[in-house]
PDB file of C-alpha atoms in Angstrom:
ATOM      1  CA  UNK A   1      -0.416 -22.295 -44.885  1.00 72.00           C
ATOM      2  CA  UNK A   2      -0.413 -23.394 -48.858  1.00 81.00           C
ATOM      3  CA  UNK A   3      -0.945 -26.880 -47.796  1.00 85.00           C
ATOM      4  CA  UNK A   4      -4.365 -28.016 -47.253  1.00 86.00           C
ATOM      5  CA  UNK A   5      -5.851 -30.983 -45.800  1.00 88.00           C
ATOM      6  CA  UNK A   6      -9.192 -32.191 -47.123  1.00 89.00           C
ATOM      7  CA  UNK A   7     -10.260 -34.045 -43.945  1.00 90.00           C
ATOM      8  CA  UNK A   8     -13.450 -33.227 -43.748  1.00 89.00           C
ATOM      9  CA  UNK A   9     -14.320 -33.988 -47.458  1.00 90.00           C
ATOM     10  CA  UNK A  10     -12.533 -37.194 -47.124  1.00 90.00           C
ATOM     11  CA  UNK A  11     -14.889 -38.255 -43.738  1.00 91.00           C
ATOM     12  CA  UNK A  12     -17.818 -37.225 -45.825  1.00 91.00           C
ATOM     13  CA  UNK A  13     -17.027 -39.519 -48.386  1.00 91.00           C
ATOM     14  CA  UNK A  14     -16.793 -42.277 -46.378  1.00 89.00           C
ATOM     15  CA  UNK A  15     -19.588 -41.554 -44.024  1.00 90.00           C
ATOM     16  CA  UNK A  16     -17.459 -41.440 -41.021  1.00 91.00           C
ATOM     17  CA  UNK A  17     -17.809 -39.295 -37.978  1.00 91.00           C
ATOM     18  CA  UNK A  18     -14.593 -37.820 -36.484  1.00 91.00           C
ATOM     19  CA  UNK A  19     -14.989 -39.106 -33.312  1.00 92.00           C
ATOM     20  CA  UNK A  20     -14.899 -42.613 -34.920  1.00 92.00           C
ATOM     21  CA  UNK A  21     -11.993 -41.944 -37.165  1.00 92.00           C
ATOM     22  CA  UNK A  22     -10.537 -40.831 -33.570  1.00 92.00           C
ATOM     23  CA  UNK A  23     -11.391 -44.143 -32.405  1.00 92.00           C
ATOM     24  CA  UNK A  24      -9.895 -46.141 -35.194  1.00 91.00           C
ATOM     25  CA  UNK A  25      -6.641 -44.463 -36.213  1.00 91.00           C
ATOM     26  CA  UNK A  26      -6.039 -43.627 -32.140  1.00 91.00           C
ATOM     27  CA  UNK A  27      -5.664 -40.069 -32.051  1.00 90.00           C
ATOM     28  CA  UNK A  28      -7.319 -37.698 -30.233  1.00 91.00           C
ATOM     29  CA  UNK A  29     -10.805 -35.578 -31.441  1.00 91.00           C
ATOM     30  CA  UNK A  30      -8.886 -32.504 -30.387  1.00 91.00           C
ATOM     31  CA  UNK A  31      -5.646 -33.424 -32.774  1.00 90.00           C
ATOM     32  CA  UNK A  32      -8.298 -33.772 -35.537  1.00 91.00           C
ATOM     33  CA  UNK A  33      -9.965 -31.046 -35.250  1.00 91.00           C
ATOM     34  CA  UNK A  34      -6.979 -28.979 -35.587  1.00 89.00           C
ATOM     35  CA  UNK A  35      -5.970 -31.184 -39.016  1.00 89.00           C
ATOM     36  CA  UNK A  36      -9.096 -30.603 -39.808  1.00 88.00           C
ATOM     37  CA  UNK A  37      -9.099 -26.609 -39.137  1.00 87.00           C
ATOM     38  CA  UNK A  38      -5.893 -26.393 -40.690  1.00 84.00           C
ATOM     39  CA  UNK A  39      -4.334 -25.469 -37.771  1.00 86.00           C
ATOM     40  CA  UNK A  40      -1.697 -28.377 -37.284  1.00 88.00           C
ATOM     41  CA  UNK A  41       1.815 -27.229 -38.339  1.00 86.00           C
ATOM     42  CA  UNK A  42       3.217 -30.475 -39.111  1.00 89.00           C
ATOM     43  CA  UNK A  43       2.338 -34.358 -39.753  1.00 90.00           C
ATOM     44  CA  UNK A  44       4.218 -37.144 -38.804  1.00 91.00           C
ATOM     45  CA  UNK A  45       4.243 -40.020 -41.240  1.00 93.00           C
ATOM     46  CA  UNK A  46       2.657 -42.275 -38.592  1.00 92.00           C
ATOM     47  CA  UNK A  47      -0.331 -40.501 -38.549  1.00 92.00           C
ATOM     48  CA  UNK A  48      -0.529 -40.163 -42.363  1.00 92.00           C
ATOM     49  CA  UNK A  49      -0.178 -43.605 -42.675  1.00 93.00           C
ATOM     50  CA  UNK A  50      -3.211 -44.388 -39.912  1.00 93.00           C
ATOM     51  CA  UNK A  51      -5.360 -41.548 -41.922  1.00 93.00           C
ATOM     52  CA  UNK A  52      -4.824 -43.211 -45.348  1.00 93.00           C
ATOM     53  CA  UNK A  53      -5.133 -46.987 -43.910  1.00 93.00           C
ATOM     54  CA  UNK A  54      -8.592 -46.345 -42.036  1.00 92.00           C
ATOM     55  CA  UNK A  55      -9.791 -43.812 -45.046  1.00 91.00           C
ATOM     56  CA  UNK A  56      -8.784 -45.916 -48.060  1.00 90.00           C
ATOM     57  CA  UNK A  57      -7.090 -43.471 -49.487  1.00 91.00           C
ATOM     58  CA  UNK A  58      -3.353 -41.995 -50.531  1.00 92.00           C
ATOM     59  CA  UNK A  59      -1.715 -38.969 -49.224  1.00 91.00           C
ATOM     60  CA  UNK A  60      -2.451 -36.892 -52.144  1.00 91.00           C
ATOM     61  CA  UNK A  61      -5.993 -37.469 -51.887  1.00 89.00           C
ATOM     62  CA  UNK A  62      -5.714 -35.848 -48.509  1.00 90.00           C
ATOM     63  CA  UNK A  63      -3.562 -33.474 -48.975  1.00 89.00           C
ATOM     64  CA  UNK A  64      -3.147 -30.339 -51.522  1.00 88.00           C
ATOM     65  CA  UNK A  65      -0.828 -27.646 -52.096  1.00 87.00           C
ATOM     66  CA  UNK A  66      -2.133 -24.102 -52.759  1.00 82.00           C
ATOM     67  CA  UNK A  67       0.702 -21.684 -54.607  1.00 80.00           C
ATOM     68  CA  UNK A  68      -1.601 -18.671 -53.874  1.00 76.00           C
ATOM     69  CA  UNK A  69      -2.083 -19.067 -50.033  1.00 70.00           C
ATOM     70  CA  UNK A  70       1.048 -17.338 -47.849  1.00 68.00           C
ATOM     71  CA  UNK A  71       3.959 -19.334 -46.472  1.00 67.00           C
ATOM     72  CA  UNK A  72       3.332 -19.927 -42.706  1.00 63.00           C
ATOM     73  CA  UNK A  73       5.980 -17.488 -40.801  1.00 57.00           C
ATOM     74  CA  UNK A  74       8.657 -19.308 -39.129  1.00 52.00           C
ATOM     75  CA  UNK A  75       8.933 -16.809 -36.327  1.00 50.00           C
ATOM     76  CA  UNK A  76       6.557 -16.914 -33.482  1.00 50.00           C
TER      77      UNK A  76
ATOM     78  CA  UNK B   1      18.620 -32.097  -6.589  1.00 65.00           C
ATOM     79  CA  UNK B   2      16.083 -30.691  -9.470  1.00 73.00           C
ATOM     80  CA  UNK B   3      16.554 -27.779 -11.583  1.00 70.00           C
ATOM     81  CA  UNK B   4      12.990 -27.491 -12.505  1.00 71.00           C
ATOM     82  CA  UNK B   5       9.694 -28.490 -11.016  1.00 69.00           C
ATOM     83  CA  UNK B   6       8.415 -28.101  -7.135  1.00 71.00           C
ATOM     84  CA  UNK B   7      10.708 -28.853  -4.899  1.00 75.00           C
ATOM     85  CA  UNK B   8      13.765 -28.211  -6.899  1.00 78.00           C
ATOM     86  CA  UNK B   9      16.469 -25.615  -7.310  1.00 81.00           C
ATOM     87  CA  UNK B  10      14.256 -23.216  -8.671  1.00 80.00           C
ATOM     88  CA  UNK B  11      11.813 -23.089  -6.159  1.00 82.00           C
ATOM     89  CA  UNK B  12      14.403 -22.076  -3.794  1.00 86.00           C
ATOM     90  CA  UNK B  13      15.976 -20.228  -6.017  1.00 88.00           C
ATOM     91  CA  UNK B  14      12.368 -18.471  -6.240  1.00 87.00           C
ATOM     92  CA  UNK B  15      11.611 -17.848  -2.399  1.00 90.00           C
ATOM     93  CA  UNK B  16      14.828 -16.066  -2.240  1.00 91.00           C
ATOM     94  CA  UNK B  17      13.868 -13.708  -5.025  1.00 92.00           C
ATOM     95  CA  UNK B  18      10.566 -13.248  -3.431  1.00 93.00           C
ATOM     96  CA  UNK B  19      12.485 -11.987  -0.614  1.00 94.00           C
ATOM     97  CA  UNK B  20      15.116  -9.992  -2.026  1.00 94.00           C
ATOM     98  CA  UNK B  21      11.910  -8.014  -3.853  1.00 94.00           C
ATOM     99  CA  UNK B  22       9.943  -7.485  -0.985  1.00 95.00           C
ATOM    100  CA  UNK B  23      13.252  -5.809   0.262  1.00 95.00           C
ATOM    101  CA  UNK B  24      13.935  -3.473  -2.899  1.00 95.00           C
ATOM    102  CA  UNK B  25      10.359  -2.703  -2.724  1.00 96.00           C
ATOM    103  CA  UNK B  26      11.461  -1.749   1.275  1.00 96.00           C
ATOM    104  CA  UNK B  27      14.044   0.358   0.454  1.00 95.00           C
ATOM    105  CA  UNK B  28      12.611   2.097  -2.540  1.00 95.00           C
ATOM    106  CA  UNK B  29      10.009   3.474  -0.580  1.00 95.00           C
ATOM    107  CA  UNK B  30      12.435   4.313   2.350  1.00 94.00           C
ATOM    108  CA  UNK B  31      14.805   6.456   0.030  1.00 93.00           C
ATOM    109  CA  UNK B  32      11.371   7.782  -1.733  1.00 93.00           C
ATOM    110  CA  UNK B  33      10.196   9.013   2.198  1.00 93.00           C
ATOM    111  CA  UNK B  34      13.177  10.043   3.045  1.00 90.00           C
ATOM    112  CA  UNK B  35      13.946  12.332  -0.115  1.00 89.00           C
ATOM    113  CA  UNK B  36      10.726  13.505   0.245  1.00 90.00           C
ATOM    114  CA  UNK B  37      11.378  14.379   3.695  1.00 88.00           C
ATOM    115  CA  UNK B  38      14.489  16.185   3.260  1.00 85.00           C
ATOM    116  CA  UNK B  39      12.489  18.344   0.521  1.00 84.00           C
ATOM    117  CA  UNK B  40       9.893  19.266   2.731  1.00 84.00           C
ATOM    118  CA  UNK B  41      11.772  20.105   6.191  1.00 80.00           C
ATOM    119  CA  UNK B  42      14.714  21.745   4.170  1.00 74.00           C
ATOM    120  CA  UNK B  43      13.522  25.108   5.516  1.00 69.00           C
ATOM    121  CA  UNK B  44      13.742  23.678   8.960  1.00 69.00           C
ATOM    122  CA  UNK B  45      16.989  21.799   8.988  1.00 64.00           C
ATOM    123  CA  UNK B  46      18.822  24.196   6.164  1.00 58.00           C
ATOM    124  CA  UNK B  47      21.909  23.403   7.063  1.00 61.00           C
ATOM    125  CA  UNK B  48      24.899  21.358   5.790  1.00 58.00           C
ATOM    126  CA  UNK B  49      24.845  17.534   6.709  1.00 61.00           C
ATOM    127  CA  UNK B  50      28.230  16.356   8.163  1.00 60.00           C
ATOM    128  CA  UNK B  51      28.523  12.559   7.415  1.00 60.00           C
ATOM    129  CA  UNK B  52      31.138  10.803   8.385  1.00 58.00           C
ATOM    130  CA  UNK B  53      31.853   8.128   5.527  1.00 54.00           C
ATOM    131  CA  UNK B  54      35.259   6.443   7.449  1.00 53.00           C
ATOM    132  CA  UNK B  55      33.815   3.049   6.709  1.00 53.00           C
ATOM    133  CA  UNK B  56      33.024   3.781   3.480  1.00 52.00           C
ATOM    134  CA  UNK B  57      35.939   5.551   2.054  1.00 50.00           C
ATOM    135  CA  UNK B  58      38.960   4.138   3.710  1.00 52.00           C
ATOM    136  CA  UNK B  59      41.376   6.182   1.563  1.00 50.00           C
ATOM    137  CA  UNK B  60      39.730   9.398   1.313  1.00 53.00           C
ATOM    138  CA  UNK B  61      39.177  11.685   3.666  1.00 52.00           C
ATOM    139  CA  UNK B  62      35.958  10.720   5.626  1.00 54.00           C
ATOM    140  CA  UNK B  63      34.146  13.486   6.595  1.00 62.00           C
ATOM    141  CA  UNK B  64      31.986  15.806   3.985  1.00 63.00           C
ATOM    142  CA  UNK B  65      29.904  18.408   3.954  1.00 67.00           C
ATOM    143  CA  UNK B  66      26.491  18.101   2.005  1.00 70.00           C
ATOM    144  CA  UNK B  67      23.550  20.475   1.875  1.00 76.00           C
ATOM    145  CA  UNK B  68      19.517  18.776   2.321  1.00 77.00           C
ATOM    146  CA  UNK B  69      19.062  19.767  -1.695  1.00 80.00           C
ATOM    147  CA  UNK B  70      21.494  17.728  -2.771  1.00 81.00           C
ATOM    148  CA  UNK B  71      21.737  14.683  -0.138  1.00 82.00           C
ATOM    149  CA  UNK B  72      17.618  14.272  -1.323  1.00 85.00           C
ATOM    150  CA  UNK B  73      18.811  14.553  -5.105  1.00 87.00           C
ATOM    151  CA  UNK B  74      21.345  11.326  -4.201  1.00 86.00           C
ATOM    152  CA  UNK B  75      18.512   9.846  -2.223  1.00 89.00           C
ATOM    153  CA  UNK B  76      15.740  10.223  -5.481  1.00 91.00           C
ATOM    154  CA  UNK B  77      19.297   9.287  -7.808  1.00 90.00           C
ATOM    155  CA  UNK B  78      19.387   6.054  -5.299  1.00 92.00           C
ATOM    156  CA  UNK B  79      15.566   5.828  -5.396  1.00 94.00           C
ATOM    157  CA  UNK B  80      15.996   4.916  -9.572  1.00 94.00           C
ATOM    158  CA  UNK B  81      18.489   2.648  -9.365  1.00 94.00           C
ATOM    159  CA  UNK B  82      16.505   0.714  -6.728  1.00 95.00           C
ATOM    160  CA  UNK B  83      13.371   1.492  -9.079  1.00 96.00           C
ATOM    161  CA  UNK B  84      14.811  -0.641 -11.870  1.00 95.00           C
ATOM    162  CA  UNK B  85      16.455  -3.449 -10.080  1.00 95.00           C
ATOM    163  CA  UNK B  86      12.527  -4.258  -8.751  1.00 96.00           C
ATOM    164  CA  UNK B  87      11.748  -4.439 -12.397  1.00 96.00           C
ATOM    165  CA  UNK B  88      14.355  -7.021 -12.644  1.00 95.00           C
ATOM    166  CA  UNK B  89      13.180  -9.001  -9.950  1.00 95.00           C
ATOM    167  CA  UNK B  90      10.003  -8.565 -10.742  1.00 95.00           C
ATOM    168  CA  UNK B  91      10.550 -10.012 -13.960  1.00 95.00           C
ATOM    169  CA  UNK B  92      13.366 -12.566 -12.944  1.00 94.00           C
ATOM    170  CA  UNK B  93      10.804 -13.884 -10.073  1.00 92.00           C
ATOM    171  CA  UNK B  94       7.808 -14.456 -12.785  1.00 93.00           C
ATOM    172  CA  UNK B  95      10.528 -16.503 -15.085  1.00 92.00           C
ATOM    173  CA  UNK B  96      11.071 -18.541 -12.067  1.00 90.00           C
ATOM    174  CA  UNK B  97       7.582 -19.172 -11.344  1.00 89.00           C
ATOM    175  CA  UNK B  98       7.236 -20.783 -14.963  1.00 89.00           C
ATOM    176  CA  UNK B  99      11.009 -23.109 -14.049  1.00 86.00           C
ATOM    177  CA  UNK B 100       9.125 -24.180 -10.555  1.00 86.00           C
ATOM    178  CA  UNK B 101       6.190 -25.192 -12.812  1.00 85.00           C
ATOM    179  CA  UNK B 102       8.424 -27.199 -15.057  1.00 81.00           C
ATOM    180  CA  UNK B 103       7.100 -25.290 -18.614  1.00 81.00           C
ATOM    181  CA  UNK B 104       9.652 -22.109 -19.056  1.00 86.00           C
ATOM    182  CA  UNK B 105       9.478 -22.035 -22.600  1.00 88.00           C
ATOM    183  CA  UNK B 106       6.924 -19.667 -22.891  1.00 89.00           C
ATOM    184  CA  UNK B 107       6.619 -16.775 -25.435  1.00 88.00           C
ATOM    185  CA  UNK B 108       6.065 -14.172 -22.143  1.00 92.00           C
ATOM    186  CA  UNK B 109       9.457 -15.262 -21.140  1.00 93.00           C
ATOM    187  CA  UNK B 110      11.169 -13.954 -24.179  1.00 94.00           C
ATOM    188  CA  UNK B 111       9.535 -10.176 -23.321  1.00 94.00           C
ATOM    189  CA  UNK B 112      10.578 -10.575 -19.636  1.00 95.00           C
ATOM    190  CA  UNK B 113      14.778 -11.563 -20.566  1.00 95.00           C
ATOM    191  CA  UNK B 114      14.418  -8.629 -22.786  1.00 95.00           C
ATOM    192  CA  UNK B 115      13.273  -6.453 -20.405  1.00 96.00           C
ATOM    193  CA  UNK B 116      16.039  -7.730 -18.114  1.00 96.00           C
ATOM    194  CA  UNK B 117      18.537  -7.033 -20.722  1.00 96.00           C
ATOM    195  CA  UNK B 118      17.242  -3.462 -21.179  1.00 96.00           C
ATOM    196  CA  UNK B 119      17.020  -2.566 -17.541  1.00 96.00           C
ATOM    197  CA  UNK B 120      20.237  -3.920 -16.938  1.00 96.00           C
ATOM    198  CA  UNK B 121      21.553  -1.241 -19.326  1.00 96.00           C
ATOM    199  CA  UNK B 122      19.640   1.574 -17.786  1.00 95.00           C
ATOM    200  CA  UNK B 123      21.042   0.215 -14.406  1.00 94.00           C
ATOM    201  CA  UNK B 124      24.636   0.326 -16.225  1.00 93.00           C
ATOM    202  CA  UNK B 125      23.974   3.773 -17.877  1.00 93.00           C
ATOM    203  CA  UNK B 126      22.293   5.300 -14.798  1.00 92.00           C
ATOM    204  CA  UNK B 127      25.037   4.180 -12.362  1.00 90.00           C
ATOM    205  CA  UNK B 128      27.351   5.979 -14.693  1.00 90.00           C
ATOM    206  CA  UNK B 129      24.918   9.139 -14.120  1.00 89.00           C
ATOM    207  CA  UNK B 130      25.145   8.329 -10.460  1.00 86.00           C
ATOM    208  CA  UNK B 131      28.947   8.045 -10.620  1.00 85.00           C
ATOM    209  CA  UNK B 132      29.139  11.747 -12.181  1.00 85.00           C
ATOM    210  CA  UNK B 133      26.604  12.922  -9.805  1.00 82.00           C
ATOM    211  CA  UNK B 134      28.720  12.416  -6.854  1.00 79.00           C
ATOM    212  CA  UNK B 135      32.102  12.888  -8.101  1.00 78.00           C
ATOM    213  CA  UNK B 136      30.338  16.766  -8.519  1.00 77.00           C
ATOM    214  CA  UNK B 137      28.959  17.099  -5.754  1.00 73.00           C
ATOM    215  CA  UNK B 138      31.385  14.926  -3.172  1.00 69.00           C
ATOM    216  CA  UNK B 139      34.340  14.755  -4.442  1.00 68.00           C
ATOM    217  CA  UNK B 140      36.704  14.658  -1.700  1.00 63.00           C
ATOM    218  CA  UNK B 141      34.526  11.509  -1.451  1.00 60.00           C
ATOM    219  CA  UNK B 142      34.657  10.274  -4.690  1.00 57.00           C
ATOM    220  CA  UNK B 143      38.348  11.348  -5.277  1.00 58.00           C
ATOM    221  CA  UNK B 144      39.223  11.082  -9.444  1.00 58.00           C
ATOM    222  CA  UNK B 145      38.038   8.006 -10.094  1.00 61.00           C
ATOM    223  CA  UNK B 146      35.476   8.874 -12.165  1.00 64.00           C
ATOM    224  CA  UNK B 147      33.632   6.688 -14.790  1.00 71.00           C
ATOM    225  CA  UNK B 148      34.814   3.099 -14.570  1.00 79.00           C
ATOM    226  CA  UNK B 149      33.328   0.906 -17.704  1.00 82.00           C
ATOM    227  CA  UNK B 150      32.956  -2.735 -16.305  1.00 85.00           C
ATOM    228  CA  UNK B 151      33.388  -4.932 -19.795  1.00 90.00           C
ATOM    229  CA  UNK B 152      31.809  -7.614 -17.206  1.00 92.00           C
ATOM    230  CA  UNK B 153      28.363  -6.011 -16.239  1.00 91.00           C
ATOM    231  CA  UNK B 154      27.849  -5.504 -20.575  1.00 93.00           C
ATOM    232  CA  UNK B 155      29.339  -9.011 -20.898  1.00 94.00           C
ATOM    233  CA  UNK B 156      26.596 -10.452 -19.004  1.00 94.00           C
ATOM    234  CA  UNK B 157      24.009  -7.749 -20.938  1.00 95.00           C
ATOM    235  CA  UNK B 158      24.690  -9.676 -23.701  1.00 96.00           C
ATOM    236  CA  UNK B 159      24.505 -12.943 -22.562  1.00 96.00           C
ATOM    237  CA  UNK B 160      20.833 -11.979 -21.117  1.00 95.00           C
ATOM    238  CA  UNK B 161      19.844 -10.858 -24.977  1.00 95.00           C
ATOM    239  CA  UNK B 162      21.330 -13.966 -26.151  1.00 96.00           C
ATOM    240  CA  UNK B 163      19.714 -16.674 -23.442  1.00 94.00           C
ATOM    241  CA  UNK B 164      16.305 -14.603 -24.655  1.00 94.00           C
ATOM    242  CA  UNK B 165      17.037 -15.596 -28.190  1.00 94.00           C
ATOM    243  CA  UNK B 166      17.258 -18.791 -27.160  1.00 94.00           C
ATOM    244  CA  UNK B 167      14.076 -19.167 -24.873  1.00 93.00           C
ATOM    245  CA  UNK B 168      12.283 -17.762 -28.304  1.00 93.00           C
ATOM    246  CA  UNK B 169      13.874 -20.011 -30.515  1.00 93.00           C
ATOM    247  CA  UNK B 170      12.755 -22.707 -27.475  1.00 92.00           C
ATOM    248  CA  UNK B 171       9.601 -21.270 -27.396  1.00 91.00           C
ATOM    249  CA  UNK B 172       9.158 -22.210 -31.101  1.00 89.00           C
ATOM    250  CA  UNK B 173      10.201 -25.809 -30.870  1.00 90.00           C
ATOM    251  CA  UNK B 174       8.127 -26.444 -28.168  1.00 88.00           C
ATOM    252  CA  UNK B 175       4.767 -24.856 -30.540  1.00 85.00           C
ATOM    253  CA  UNK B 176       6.064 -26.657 -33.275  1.00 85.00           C
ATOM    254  CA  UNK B 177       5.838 -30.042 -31.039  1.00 87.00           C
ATOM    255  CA  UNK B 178       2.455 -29.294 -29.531  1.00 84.00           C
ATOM    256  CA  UNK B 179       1.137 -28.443 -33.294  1.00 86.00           C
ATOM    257  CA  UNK B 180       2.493 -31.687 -34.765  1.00 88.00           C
ATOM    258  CA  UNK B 181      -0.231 -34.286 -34.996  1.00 88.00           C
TER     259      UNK B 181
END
């Protein structure tokens, strides 16, 4: 996918495990972990707005869009 | 009642196909035997069957005349047809074990309506086989009917090709849900 998500830089920066960014934003280790991996195919604006509350932060901080990765096929 | 789930529709639904295979796989290997029976004793019976088809043929004339040969070829013709409906049971049986479980929007049960769909058309284009078959070799029996095209039998074809496009396109949503975080 050509968007990535720069989780794990983000929870180094602020010290934070992900276990207690599960804790404080309320979603589960396993949905992190597949943020995280890049795995997730979509976000919901909820969660966004947990992620950039409890990591001081703004979406684009999270968030980055890479022209030379592939597009994610629609089809399963 | 439920459609989906234990307990429901389905699972009925599901019990009956259970049985209805078991009985395919019956007869398959019954017309299998008895083919193979026919072939083997031919030297000892080599003589022409008279069957007596009154019930069967009301307007024909009921009585025929059919050698071992080619009463075991109808038997083996038979034998296929009965071959691919268990593969549509087979497969219509496993798509209702995923409805009694409540979660049928599975990727597997995109292959298994398409295999439906395709056996169905072998089942379509084998009957017409069938049909030849016997109006050659019986056809006092089979009088001049011929091939007979039933626009309902492909009708439904389709429809099983389309409600597989569908489970896939389900089958997406339902990834798409479980991958949105």
């Amino acid at each position: 996918m050509a968007i990535r998500l720069h989780l794990d830089r983000m929870l180094l920066a602020r010290r934070m495990s992900l276990t207690e960014l599960s804790d404080r934003v309320g979603i589960g280790v396993a949905d992190l972990t597949l943020l995280k991996g890049g795995q997730a195919r979509a976000i919901r604006f909820t969660t966004l707005d947990a992620l950039c509350r409890e990591l001081d932060c703004q979406p684009g901080d999270l968030m980055q869009f890479d022209a030379g990765e592939p597009e994610t096929p629609a089809e399963l | 009642m439920r459609a989906l789930g234990p307990g429901s529709v389905s699972s009925f639904l599901k019990i009956v196909l259970e049985v209805v295979h078991a009985a395919l796989w019956v007869a398959l290997g019954l017309l299998l035997i008895g083919g193979m029976a026919l072939l083997v004793f031919q030297p000892f019976v080599g003589q022409l069957y008279e069957l007596d088809l009154h019930d069967l043929t009301r307007s024909h004339p009921a009585n025929i005349s059919i050698s071992p040969m080619m009463l075991a070829l109808c038997m083996f013709g038979f034998a296929i047809y009965v071959a691919v409906l268990v593969v549509v049971f087979n497969r219509l049986r496993r798509i209702f074990e995923t409805l009694t479980l409540g979660d049928p929007f599975l990727p597997h049960n995109v292959g298994r309506l398409r295999v439906i769909g395709l056996a169905l058309i072998a089942l379509q284009l084998w009957s017409y086989v069938l049909s030849t078959f016997l109006h050659w070799a019986a056809p006092s029996v089979h009088g001049d009917k011929g091939i007979s095209v039933n626009p309902t039998a492909w009708f439904a074809i389709l429809v099983v090709f389309v409600l597989a496009e569908v489970f896939r396109e389900g089958a997406r949503l339902r990834q798409d849900a479980e991958l949105t975080i």
